[in-house]
Each structure stands twice: as C-alpha cells, then as structure tokens.
mmCIF file of C-alpha atoms and ligand atoms in Angstrom:
data_model
loop_
_atom_site.group_PDB
_atom_site.id
_atom_site.type_symbol
_atom_site.label_atom_id
_atom_site.label_comp_id
_atom_site.label_asym_id
_atom_site.label_seq_id
_atom_site.Cartn_x
_atom_site.Cartn_y
_atom_site.Cartn_z
ATOM 1 C CA UNK U 1 3.387 -19.798 5.811
ATOM 2 C CA UNK U 2 5.753 -17.067 7.460
ATOM 3 C CA UNK U 3 3.415 -13.764 6.538
ATOM 4 C CA UNK U 4 5.369 -10.417 6.951
ATOM 5 C CA UNK U 5 3.883 -6.705 6.111
ATOM 6 C CA UNK U 6 6.342 -4.367 3.663
ATOM 7 C CA UNK U 7 5.465 -0.636 3.772
ATOM 8 C CA UNK U 8 6.731 2.132 1.202
ATOM 9 C CA UNK U 9 7.053 4.875 2.999
ATOM 10 C CA UNK U 10 9.713 6.615 0.838
ATOM 11 C CA UNK U 11 7.682 9.170 -1.184
ATOM 12 C CA UNK U 12 7.819 12.561 -0.729
ATOM 13 C CA UNK U 13 4.128 13.167 -0.595
ATOM 14 C CA UNK U 14 3.998 15.830 -3.661
ATOM 15 C CA UNK U 15 0.738 16.128 -4.333
ATOM 16 C CA UNK U 16 0.175 17.236 -0.126
ATOM 17 C CA UNK U 17 2.357 20.005 -0.469
ATOM 18 C CA UNK U 18 3.837 20.118 2.230
ATOM 19 C CA UNK U 19 7.606 20.696 3.695
ATOM 20 C CA UNK U 20 7.649 17.621 5.224
ATOM 21 C CA UNK U 21 6.435 14.019 3.516
ATOM 22 C CA UNK U 22 2.812 13.069 3.960
ATOM 23 C CA UNK U 23 3.449 10.398 6.071
ATOM 24 C CA UNK U 24 5.415 12.204 9.182
ATOM 25 C CA UNK U 25 2.270 15.041 9.227
ATOM 26 C CA UNK U 26 0.471 14.802 12.208
ATOM 27 C CA UNK U 27 -3.285 13.339 12.275
ATOM 28 C CA UNK U 28 -5.066 13.056 15.345
ATOM 29 C CA UNK U 29 -2.046 14.039 17.618
ATOM 30 C CA UNK U 30 0.602 11.507 15.854
ATOM 31 C CA UNK U 31 2.407 11.059 13.309
ATOM 32 C CA UNK U 32 0.568 9.663 10.149
ATOM 33 C CA UNK U 33 2.842 6.765 9.885
ATOM 34 C CA UNK U 34 2.943 5.920 13.679
ATOM 35 C CA UNK U 35 -1.117 5.217 13.175
ATOM 36 C CA UNK U 36 -0.372 2.790 10.239
ATOM 37 C CA UNK U 37 2.419 0.938 12.303
ATOM 38 C CA UNK U 38 0.523 0.563 15.414
ATOM 39 C CA UNK U 39 -2.467 -0.743 12.535
ATOM 40 C CA UNK U 40 -0.251 -3.224 11.201
ATOM 41 C CA UNK U 41 0.960 -4.779 14.668
ATOM 42 C CA UNK U 42 -2.618 -5.729 15.805
ATOM 43 C CA UNK U 43 -2.878 -7.594 13.129
ATOM 44 C CA UNK U 44 -2.981 -11.282 13.751
ATOM 45 C CA UNK U 45 -0.072 -13.773 12.564
ATOM 46 C CA UNK U 46 2.450 -10.971 11.550
ATOM 47 C CA UNK U 47 6.071 -12.163 11.612
ATOM 48 C CA UNK U 48 8.060 -8.513 11.056
ATOM 49 C CA UNK U 49 7.166 -5.200 9.532
ATOM 50 C CA UNK U 50 10.111 -4.013 6.850
ATOM 51 C CA UNK U 51 9.357 -0.382 6.249
ATOM 52 C CA UNK U 52 10.897 1.507 3.233
ATOM 53 C CA UNK U 53 12.386 4.380 4.504
ATOM 54 C CA UNK U 54 14.104 7.354 2.249
ATOM 55 C CA UNK U 55 18.008 6.922 3.398
ATOM 56 C CA UNK U 56 17.323 11.201 3.963
ATOM 57 C CA UNK U 57 14.788 10.783 5.920
ATOM 58 C CA UNK U 58 15.402 11.996 9.486
ATOM 59 C CA UNK U 59 11.512 11.502 10.906
ATOM 60 C CA UNK U 60 11.146 7.671 10.885
ATOM 61 C CA UNK U 61 14.035 7.289 13.923
ATOM 62 C CA UNK U 62 11.888 9.421 15.760
ATOM 63 C CA UNK U 63 8.833 7.233 15.768
ATOM 64 C CA UNK U 64 8.344 5.897 18.947
ATOM 65 C CA UNK U 65 7.633 1.990 16.582
ATOM 66 C CA UNK U 66 11.169 2.699 15.383
ATOM 67 C CA UNK U 67 12.600 0.280 17.996
ATOM 68 C CA UNK U 68 9.989 -1.911 17.848
ATOM 69 C CA UNK U 69 11.815 -5.460 17.504
ATOM 70 C CA UNK U 70 9.247 -6.336 14.889
ATOM 71 C CA UNK U 71 9.986 -3.219 13.075
ATOM 72 C CA UNK U 72 12.878 -3.533 10.657
ATOM 73 C CA UNK U 73 14.422 -0.375 9.002
ATOM 74 C CA UNK U 74 14.781 -0.666 4.935
ATOM 75 C CA UNK U 75 16.564 1.285 2.607
ATOM 76 C CA UNK U 76 13.386 2.738 -0.159
ATOM 77 C CA UNK U 77 13.932 3.540 -3.837
ATOM 78 C CA UNK U 78 13.151 6.568 -6.694
ATOM 79 C CA UNK U 79 9.607 5.054 -7.314
ATOM 80 C CA UNK U 80 6.899 3.457 -5.041
ATOM 81 C CA UNK U 81 8.045 -0.047 -6.937
ATOM 82 C CA UNK U 82 11.859 0.629 -6.373
ATOM 83 C CA UNK U 83 10.871 0.984 -2.558
ATOM 84 C CA UNK U 84 8.723 -2.123 -3.021
ATOM 85 C CA UNK U 85 11.669 -3.965 -4.833
ATOM 86 C CA UNK U 86 13.878 -3.511 -1.751
ATOM 87 C CA UNK U 87 12.127 -4.348 0.585
ATOM 88 C CA UNK U 88 11.274 -7.659 -1.154
ATOM 89 C CA UNK U 89 15.186 -8.132 -1.297
ATOM 90 C CA UNK U 90 15.607 -7.644 2.128
ATOM 91 C CA UNK U 91 12.800 -10.444 2.876
ATOM 92 C CA UNK U 92 14.293 -13.009 0.958
ATOM 93 C CA UNK U 93 17.270 -12.703 3.459
ATOM 94 C CA UNK U 94 15.566 -12.189 6.517
ATOM 95 C CA UNK U 95 12.224 -13.488 6.133
ATOM 96 C CA UNK U 96 11.445 -17.768 5.911
ATOM 97 C CA UNK U 97 11.540 -19.685 2.714
ATOM 98 C CA UNK U 98 7.972 -19.431 0.952
ATOM 99 C CA UNK U 99 6.721 -16.486 3.128
ATOM 100 C CA UNK U 100 4.302 -14.391 1.887
ATOM 101 C CA UNK U 101 3.790 -10.998 2.009
ATOM 102 C CA UNK U 102 1.470 -8.319 2.337
ATOM 103 C CA UNK U 103 2.072 -4.483 0.921
ATOM 104 C CA UNK U 104 0.458 -2.113 2.780
ATOM 105 C CA UNK U 105 0.908 1.798 1.944
ATOM 106 C CA UNK U 106 2.061 4.087 4.482
ATOM 107 C CA UNK U 107 -0.283 6.575 3.471
ATOM 108 C CA UNK U 108 -3.207 4.501 4.585
ATOM 109 C CA UNK U 109 -3.565 4.369 7.969
ATOM 110 C CA UNK U 110 -7.882 3.773 7.599
ATOM 111 C CA UNK U 111 -7.414 0.007 7.184
ATOM 112 C CA UNK U 112 -9.393 -1.737 8.995
ATOM 113 C CA UNK U 113 -8.672 -4.855 10.689
ATOM 114 C CA UNK U 114 -11.708 -7.189 9.245
ATOM 115 C CA UNK U 115 -10.433 -6.015 5.426
ATOM 116 C CA UNK U 116 -7.113 -7.495 6.379
ATOM 117 C CA UNK U 117 -8.189 -10.460 7.821
ATOM 118 C CA UNK U 118 -10.545 -11.661 4.311
ATOM 119 C CA UNK U 119 -7.897 -10.655 2.519
ATOM 120 C CA UNK U 120 -5.562 -13.415 4.397
ATOM 121 C CA UNK U 121 -8.520 -15.677 4.154
ATOM 122 C CA UNK U 122 -7.626 -18.782 2.059
ATOM 123 C CA UNK U 123 -4.680 -19.476 -0.110
ATOM 124 C CA UNK U 124 -3.739 -16.882 -2.850
ATOM 125 C CA UNK U 125 -0.552 -18.498 -4.457
ATOM 126 C CA UNK U 126 -0.890 -15.405 -7.301
ATOM 127 C CA UNK U 127 -1.932 -13.146 -5.397
ATOM 128 C CA UNK U 128 -4.700 -11.066 -3.736
ATOM 129 C CA UNK U 129 -5.522 -7.516 -3.239
ATOM 130 C CA UNK U 130 -8.046 -5.482 -1.575
ATOM 131 C CA UNK U 131 -10.201 -3.652 -4.292
ATOM 132 C CA UNK U 132 -13.589 -1.524 -4.432
ATOM 133 C CA UNK U 133 -15.832 -1.605 -7.179
ATOM 134 C CA UNK U 134 -16.310 2.228 -8.785
ATOM 135 C CA UNK U 135 -19.548 4.144 -8.164
ATOM 136 C CA UNK U 136 -19.088 6.889 -10.463
ATOM 137 C CA UNK U 137 -19.309 6.429 -14.115
ATOM 138 C CA UNK U 138 -15.654 6.358 -15.705
ATOM 139 C CA UNK U 139 -14.840 8.102 -18.787
ATOM 140 C CA UNK U 140 -11.633 7.358 -20.742
ATOM 141 C CA UNK U 141 -9.714 10.316 -23.443
ATOM 142 C CA UNK U 142 -7.596 9.672 -25.987
ATOM 143 C CA UNK U 143 -4.352 10.574 -24.269
ATOM 144 C CA UNK U 144 -3.319 11.945 -20.800
ATOM 145 C CA UNK U 145 -4.269 15.717 -19.885
ATOM 146 C CA UNK U 146 -6.656 15.360 -22.968
ATOM 147 C CA UNK U 147 -10.663 16.909 -21.804
ATOM 148 C CA UNK U 148 -12.682 15.448 -24.817
ATOM 149 C CA UNK U 149 -14.262 12.160 -24.180
ATOM 150 C CA UNK U 150 -13.597 9.244 -26.163
ATOM 151 C CA UNK U 151 -15.781 6.790 -24.197
ATOM 152 C CA UNK U 152 -17.247 5.717 -21.656
ATOM 153 C CA UNK U 153 -16.266 2.377 -20.057
ATOM 154 C CA UNK U 154 -18.190 -0.677 -18.838
ATOM 155 C CA UNK U 155 -18.362 0.380 -14.649
ATOM 156 C CA UNK U 156 -19.114 -2.652 -13.779
ATOM 157 C CA UNK U 157 -16.100 -4.307 -14.906
ATOM 158 C CA UNK U 158 -14.032 -1.997 -13.001
ATOM 159 C CA UNK U 159 -12.543 -1.997 -9.666
ATOM 160 C CA UNK U 160 -10.331 0.277 -7.698
ATOM 161 C CA UNK U 161 -6.950 -1.219 -6.086
ATOM 162 C CA UNK U 162 -6.761 -0.280 -2.805
ATOM 163 C CA UNK U 163 -3.723 -2.125 -0.187
ATOM 164 C CA UNK U 164 -2.788 -4.564 1.085
ATOM 165 C CA UNK U 165 -1.825 -6.398 -1.463
ATOM 166 C CA UNK U 166 -0.731 -10.299 -0.845
ATOM 167 C CA UNK U 167 1.067 -12.698 -2.681
ATOM 168 C CA UNK U 168 4.268 -15.148 -2.256
ATOM 169 C CA UNK U 169 7.412 -13.227 -1.468
ATOM 170 C CA UNK U 170 10.233 -14.637 -4.120
ATOM 171 C CA UNK U 171 7.399 -14.726 -6.818
ATOM 172 C CA UNK U 172 6.293 -11.040 -6.465
ATOM 173 C CA UNK U 173 10.421 -10.375 -6.238
ATOM 174 C CA UNK U 174 11.003 -11.991 -9.640
ATOM 175 C CA UNK U 175 7.729 -10.145 -11.023
ATOM 176 C CA UNK U 176 8.513 -7.097 -10.259
ATOM 177 C CA UNK U 177 12.061 -7.399 -11.353
ATOM 178 C CA UNK U 178 10.595 -8.543 -14.360
ATOM 179 C CA UNK U 179 8.114 -5.584 -14.779
ATOM 180 C CA UNK U 180 10.678 -2.961 -14.069
ATOM 181 C CA UNK U 181 13.658 -4.099 -16.718
ATOM 182 C CA UNK U 182 10.453 -4.411 -18.987
ATOM 183 C CA UNK U 183 9.290 -0.864 -18.882
ATOM 184 C CA UNK U 184 6.147 -1.841 -17.861
ATOM 185 C CA UNK U 185 3.897 0.982 -15.835
ATOM 186 C CA UNK U 186 3.750 -1.124 -12.094
ATOM 187 C CA UNK U 187 1.921 1.264 -9.983
ATOM 188 C CA UNK U 188 0.726 -1.627 -7.667
ATOM 189 C CA UNK U 189 1.887 -4.904 -6.818
ATOM 190 C CA UNK U 190 -0.950 -6.778 -9.068
ATOM 191 C CA UNK U 191 0.195 -4.920 -12.249
ATOM 192 C CA UNK U 192 3.630 -6.704 -11.737
ATOM 193 C CA UNK U 193 2.091 -9.661 -11.271
ATOM 194 C CA UNK U 194 -0.374 -9.313 -14.324
ATOM 195 C CA UNK U 195 2.473 -8.153 -16.845
ATOM 196 C CA UNK U 196 4.059 -11.954 -15.581
ATOM 197 C CA UNK U 197 1.216 -13.778 -17.103
ATOM 198 C CA UNK U 198 -0.404 -14.046 -13.350
ATOM 199 C CA UNK U 199 -3.977 -13.279 -12.446
ATOM 200 C CA UNK U 200 -4.404 -11.848 -8.770
ATOM 201 C CA UNK U 201 -7.729 -12.235 -6.762
ATOM 202 C CA UNK U 202 -9.761 -9.209 -5.888
ATOM 203 C CA UNK U 203 -11.214 -8.972 -2.634
ATOM 204 C CA UNK U 204 -13.470 -6.350 -2.175
ATOM 205 C CA UNK U 205 -12.177 -3.633 0.765
ATOM 206 C CA UNK U 206 -14.064 -0.921 2.198
ATOM 207 C CA UNK U 207 -14.036 2.666 1.509
ATOM 208 C CA UNK U 208 -12.952 4.107 4.719
ATOM 209 C CA UNK U 209 -9.088 2.747 3.214
ATOM 210 C CA UNK U 210 -7.935 6.033 1.998
ATOM 211 C CA UNK U 211 -5.144 6.816 0.403
ATOM 212 C CA UNK U 212 -3.966 10.279 2.138
ATOM 213 C CA UNK U 213 -2.775 12.412 -0.870
ATOM 214 C CA UNK U 214 -4.105 16.156 -1.030
ATOM 215 C CA UNK U 215 -4.598 18.071 1.875
ATOM 216 C CA UNK U 216 -8.604 17.335 2.259
ATOM 217 C CA UNK U 217 -7.831 13.605 3.131
ATOM 218 C CA UNK U 218 -6.464 14.861 6.686
ATOM 219 C CA UNK U 219 -9.522 15.611 8.182
ATOM 220 C CA UNK U 220 -11.166 12.754 6.243
ATOM 221 C CA UNK U 221 -8.758 10.198 7.722
ATOM 222 C CA UNK U 222 -9.055 11.686 10.995
ATOM 223 C CA UNK U 223 -12.921 11.112 10.869
ATOM 224 C CA UNK U 224 -12.906 7.646 10.361
ATOM 225 C CA UNK U 225 -10.075 7.360 12.587
ATOM 226 C CA UNK U 226 -12.491 8.628 15.353
ATOM 227 C CA UNK U 227 -14.953 6.557 14.235
ATOM 228 C CA UNK U 228 -13.436 3.355 14.475
ATOM 229 C CA UNK U 229 -12.589 4.308 18.249
ATOM 230 C CA UNK U 230 -16.405 4.635 19.380
HETATM 231 N N1 CTP X 301 6.525 5.357 -1.759
HETATM 232 C C1 CTP X 301 7.728 4.692 -1.125
HETATM 233 N N2 CTP X 301 8.873 4.976 -2.541
HETATM 234 C C2 CTP X 301 8.783 6.099 -3.206
HETATM 235 C C3 CTP X 301 7.470 6.586 -3.497
HETATM 236 C C4 CTP X 301 6.370 6.594 -2.675
HETATM 237 O O1 CTP X 301 7.731 4.080 -0.614
HETATM 238 N N3 CTP X 301 9.468 6.092 -4.096
HETATM 239 C C5 CTP X 301 5.720 5.048 -0.735
HETATM 240 C C6 CTP X 301 4.492 6.362 -0.266
HETATM 241 O O2 CTP X 301 5.887 6.683 0.868
HETATM 242 C C7 CTP X 301 3.435 6.083 -0.088
HETATM 243 C C8 CTP X 301 2.858 5.020 -0.886
HETATM 244 O O3 CTP X 301 4.001 4.583 -1.378
HETATM 245 O O4 CTP X 301 2.855 5.375 1.720
HETATM 246 C C9 CTP X 301 1.853 5.446 -1.951
HETATM 247 O O5 CTP X 301 2.180 6.559 -2.906
HETATM 248 P P1 CTP X 301 2.016 7.923 -2.692
HETATM 249 O O6 CTP X 301 0.334 7.958 -2.125
HETATM 250 O O7 CTP X 301 2.129 8.477 -4.407
HETATM 251 O O8 CTP X 301 2.878 8.788 -2.040
HETATM 252 P P2 CTP X 301 3.954 9.694 -2.416
HETATM 253 O O9 CTP X 301 4.542 9.338 -3.695
HETATM 254 O O10 CTP X 301 4.761 10.401 -1.299
HETATM 255 O O11 CTP X 301 3.049 11.420 -2.917
HETATM 256 P P3 CTP X 301 3.009 12.161 -4.333
HETATM 257 O O12 CTP X 301 2.850 10.750 -5.207
HETATM 258 O O13 CTP X 301 2.308 13.166 -3.872
HETATM 259 O O14 CTP X 301 4.154 12.419 -4.445
HETATM 260 MG MG1 MG X 302 3.497 8.658 -5.448
#
C-alpha cells in the first residue's frame, strides 16, 4: 500500500499569542515546521508529504524543505478539519488508488520514529491513532466554562488522542466530508471515522509527542529534541 503523510499547517496559533503562526517560530535555531518535516522525511516508506498551508502564508516557501520534491504544498482551510479535507482531496488525485494516509500535526515536532513504526505495524482498515492513557483524574462539568464538578469520569477508559492518525485516504475523505456536512465536531481524524460508524484502534504513544500550543511548550519541545539527539 502506498503511504502518504498529510500535515495540517494552516493554523494561526492563537493560543501562542505571537505575531507569526507557531509553526514558524524558531525552535533550537530552526522553524518549528522544519523540525516536523525533517522528522517525517526520516520515516520509512513514505511516498510523499502534503502540507496544508494558508493561502496568505508567506513563510512556507522560505523553509529549506519547501523545494524537496517529496513535499507538496496544498491550500488549507478555515478549520483544521477543512485543511485536512483539502489535503485528502489532493491525495485522491495524486496518490495511488487504495493509498493510506498518516495525518500529523505541524505542531508536533517531537514525534519519535519508533512510535510511528508501531502505528504503521499491521493492517488498519478502519484507522489507527497514537494515544496516551491519562494520568490525572478527569472531572466533567455540565457545560463549557462551568466550574462546578458534575462527576468524575472512569480514568481507566480515557485516552488522549495524538497524531499521527492513520487511515485509508478514501475512507477518511468520505467520513470527514459526511461529518462536516452533519455538523459533527471533528477535532481529529478518528472522530470523523467514529461518526461514520467505524472504530479506529488505539496505539499507545509517548508523552514526549507534545502539541506545541502555548509559550511554555517551546522550551519543553527544545528539551525533548535535545534529549533525542544525545
Ligand atoms: N491547522 C490547520 N488549519 C486550520 C487550523 C489548524 O491546518 N485552519 C493545523 C495547525 O497548523 C496545527 C494543527 O492543525 O499544526 C493542530 O491545530 P492547533 O494546535 O489548534 O493549531 P492552531 O489552530 O494554529 O492553534 P490555536 O488553536 O491556538 O489557534
Ligand atoms: Mg486550533
């Protein structure tokens, strides 16, 4: 099976609170997205990488990886799911029939190749994702913004979804299109597959695969990358 990587990189990084989107902020001397793309280029058996970039983005073309023939720039969308759908439509035109995709956030530069290899192991006709068991106790409130605890969830059944998330290109495109049309909240690829009635599989990941989101994540990501190089 041909395997592609789709990298949503069209966000504005509002929670980072900086002038430029977080994927272009310097991390250990290089733009964050360069780290992510170099990491992906080291994964085994990847046919190509589609990177979803905002139309107005003037930083992507300055990355050294932008000219790599394996890397394809695709126009992103308003929400993450729109960016991913645009990337999937591109892959349906450019990837082999029956191809598989690994969707990986631009904002996760610290992913370990060993975790990707475990995710790619075996068949995953209904999808598979890297995820972490929670270590904190999980409280539920009645609605967003409330502070009064309604209940404590059964922690042993809760997993935190990471990326990469793996699925057949055509299956994920159909599921995502349907979920968006139905107004389902799709914050990751698995949630679209779940809404379509499939049960993607969980593959235990690592705590070091952080999504760089807020300012204090930058030194943390630098620390993780430095540890990796030793
Ligand atoms: N993303 C995207 N298109 C969007 C929104 C997000 O491709 N319209 C990408 C981001 O660039 C990021 C990934 O999806 O690599 C995960 O999203 P998130 O961490 O939420 O990034 P941002 O949306 O940029 O950050 P924020 O929510 O703080 O604005
Ligand atoms: Mg976001």
